[in-house]
CSV table of C-alpha atoms in Angstrom, one decimal:
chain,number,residue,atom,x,y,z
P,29,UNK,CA,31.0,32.8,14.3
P,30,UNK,CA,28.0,30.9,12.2
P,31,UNK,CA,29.4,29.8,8.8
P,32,UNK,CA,27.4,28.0,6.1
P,33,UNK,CA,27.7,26.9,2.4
P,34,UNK,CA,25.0,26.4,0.4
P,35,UNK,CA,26.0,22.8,-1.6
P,36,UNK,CA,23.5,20.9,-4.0
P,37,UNK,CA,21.4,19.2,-0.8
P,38,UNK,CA,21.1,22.3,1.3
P,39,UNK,CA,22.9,24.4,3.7
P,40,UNK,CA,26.8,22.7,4.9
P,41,UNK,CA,27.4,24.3,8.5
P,42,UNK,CA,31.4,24.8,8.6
P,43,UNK,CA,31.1,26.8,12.2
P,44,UNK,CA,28.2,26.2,14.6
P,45,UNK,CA,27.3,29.6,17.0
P,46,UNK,CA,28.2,27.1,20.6
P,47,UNK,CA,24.9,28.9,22.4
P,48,UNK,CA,22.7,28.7,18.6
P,49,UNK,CA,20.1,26.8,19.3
P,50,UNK,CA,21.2,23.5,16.3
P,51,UNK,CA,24.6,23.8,18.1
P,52,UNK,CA,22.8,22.8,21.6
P,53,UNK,CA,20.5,20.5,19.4
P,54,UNK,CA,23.2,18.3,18.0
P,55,UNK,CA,24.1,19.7,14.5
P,56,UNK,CA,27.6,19.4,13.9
P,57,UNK,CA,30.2,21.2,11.9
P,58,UNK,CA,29.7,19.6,8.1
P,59,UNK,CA,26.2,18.4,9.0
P,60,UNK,CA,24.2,19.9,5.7
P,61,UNK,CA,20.7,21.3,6.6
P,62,UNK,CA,18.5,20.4,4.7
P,63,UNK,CA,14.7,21.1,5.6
P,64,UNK,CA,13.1,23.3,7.9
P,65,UNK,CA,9.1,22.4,9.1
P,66,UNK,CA,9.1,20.6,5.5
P,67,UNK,CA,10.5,23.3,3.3
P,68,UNK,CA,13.6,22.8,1.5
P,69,UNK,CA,16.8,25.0,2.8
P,70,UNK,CA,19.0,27.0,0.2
P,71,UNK,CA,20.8,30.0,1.1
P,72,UNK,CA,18.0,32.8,0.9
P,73,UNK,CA,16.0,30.6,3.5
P,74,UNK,CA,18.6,30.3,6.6
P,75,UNK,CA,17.8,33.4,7.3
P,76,UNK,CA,14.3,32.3,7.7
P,77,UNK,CA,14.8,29.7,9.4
P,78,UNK,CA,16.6,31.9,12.6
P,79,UNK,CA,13.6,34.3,12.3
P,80,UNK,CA,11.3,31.6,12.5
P,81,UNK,CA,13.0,30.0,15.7
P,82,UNK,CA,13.2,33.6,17.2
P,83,UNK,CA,9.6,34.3,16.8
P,84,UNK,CA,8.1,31.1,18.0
P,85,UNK,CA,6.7,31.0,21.0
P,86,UNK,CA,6.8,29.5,24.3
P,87,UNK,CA,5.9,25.4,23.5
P,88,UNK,CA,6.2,25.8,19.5
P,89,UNK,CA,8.0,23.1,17.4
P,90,UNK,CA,10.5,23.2,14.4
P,91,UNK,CA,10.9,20.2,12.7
P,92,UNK,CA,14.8,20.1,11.5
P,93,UNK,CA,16.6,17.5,8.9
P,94,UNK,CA,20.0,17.2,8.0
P,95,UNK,CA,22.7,14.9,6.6
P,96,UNK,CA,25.5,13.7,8.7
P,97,UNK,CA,28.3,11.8,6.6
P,98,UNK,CA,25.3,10.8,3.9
P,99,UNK,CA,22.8,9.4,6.5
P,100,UNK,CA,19.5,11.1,6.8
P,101,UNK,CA,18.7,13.0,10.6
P,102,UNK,CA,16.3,14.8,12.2
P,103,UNK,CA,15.5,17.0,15.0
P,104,UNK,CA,12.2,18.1,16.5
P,105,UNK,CA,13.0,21.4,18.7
P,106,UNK,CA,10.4,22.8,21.3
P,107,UNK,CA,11.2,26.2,23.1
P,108,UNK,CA,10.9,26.2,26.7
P,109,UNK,CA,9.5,28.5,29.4
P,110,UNK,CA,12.9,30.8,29.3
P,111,UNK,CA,13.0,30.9,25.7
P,112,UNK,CA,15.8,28.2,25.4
P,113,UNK,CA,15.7,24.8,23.4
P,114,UNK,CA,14.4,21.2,24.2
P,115,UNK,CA,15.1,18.6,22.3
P,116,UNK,CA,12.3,16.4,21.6
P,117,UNK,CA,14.2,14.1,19.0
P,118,UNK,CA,17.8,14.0,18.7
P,119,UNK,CA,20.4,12.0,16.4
């Protein structure tokens, strides 16, 4: 089960999906997302954001950026030939 809370920086991730592609990536439960590709994450955008990363293609990028315990992190994720995730930049 996925479970977020939207907090005054972004998006708090309580529960992490263990297959989701930011689970595989490194997000962590209590990790707050924060921007996806340069947009700013609320609640209505989440949404997006997992349409967007099940609509890209083979070889496309999302840039993520979070907060772990106040410091400042980002990920650069790349699907591969089977549709699953590389990790290009990792915390």
């Amino acid at each position: 089960m996925t479970d977020y809370e939207p907090v005054a920086e972004g998006i708090q991730a309580h529960g992490l999906k263990m297959t989701g592609a930011l689970w595989l990536a490194g997000v962590a439960c209590e990790d707050i997302l924060t921007h996806c590709d340069g947009t700013p994450l609320d609640e209505d955008s989440l949404a997006t954001m997992a349409e967007a990363w099940s609509a890209l293609p083979v070889g496309g990028r999302m840039a993520v950026r979070f907060l772990r315990k106040g410091q400042a992190m980002s990920l650069d994720l790349v699907r591969d030939l089977e549709k699953y995730l590389w990790v290009v930049e990792k915390p």
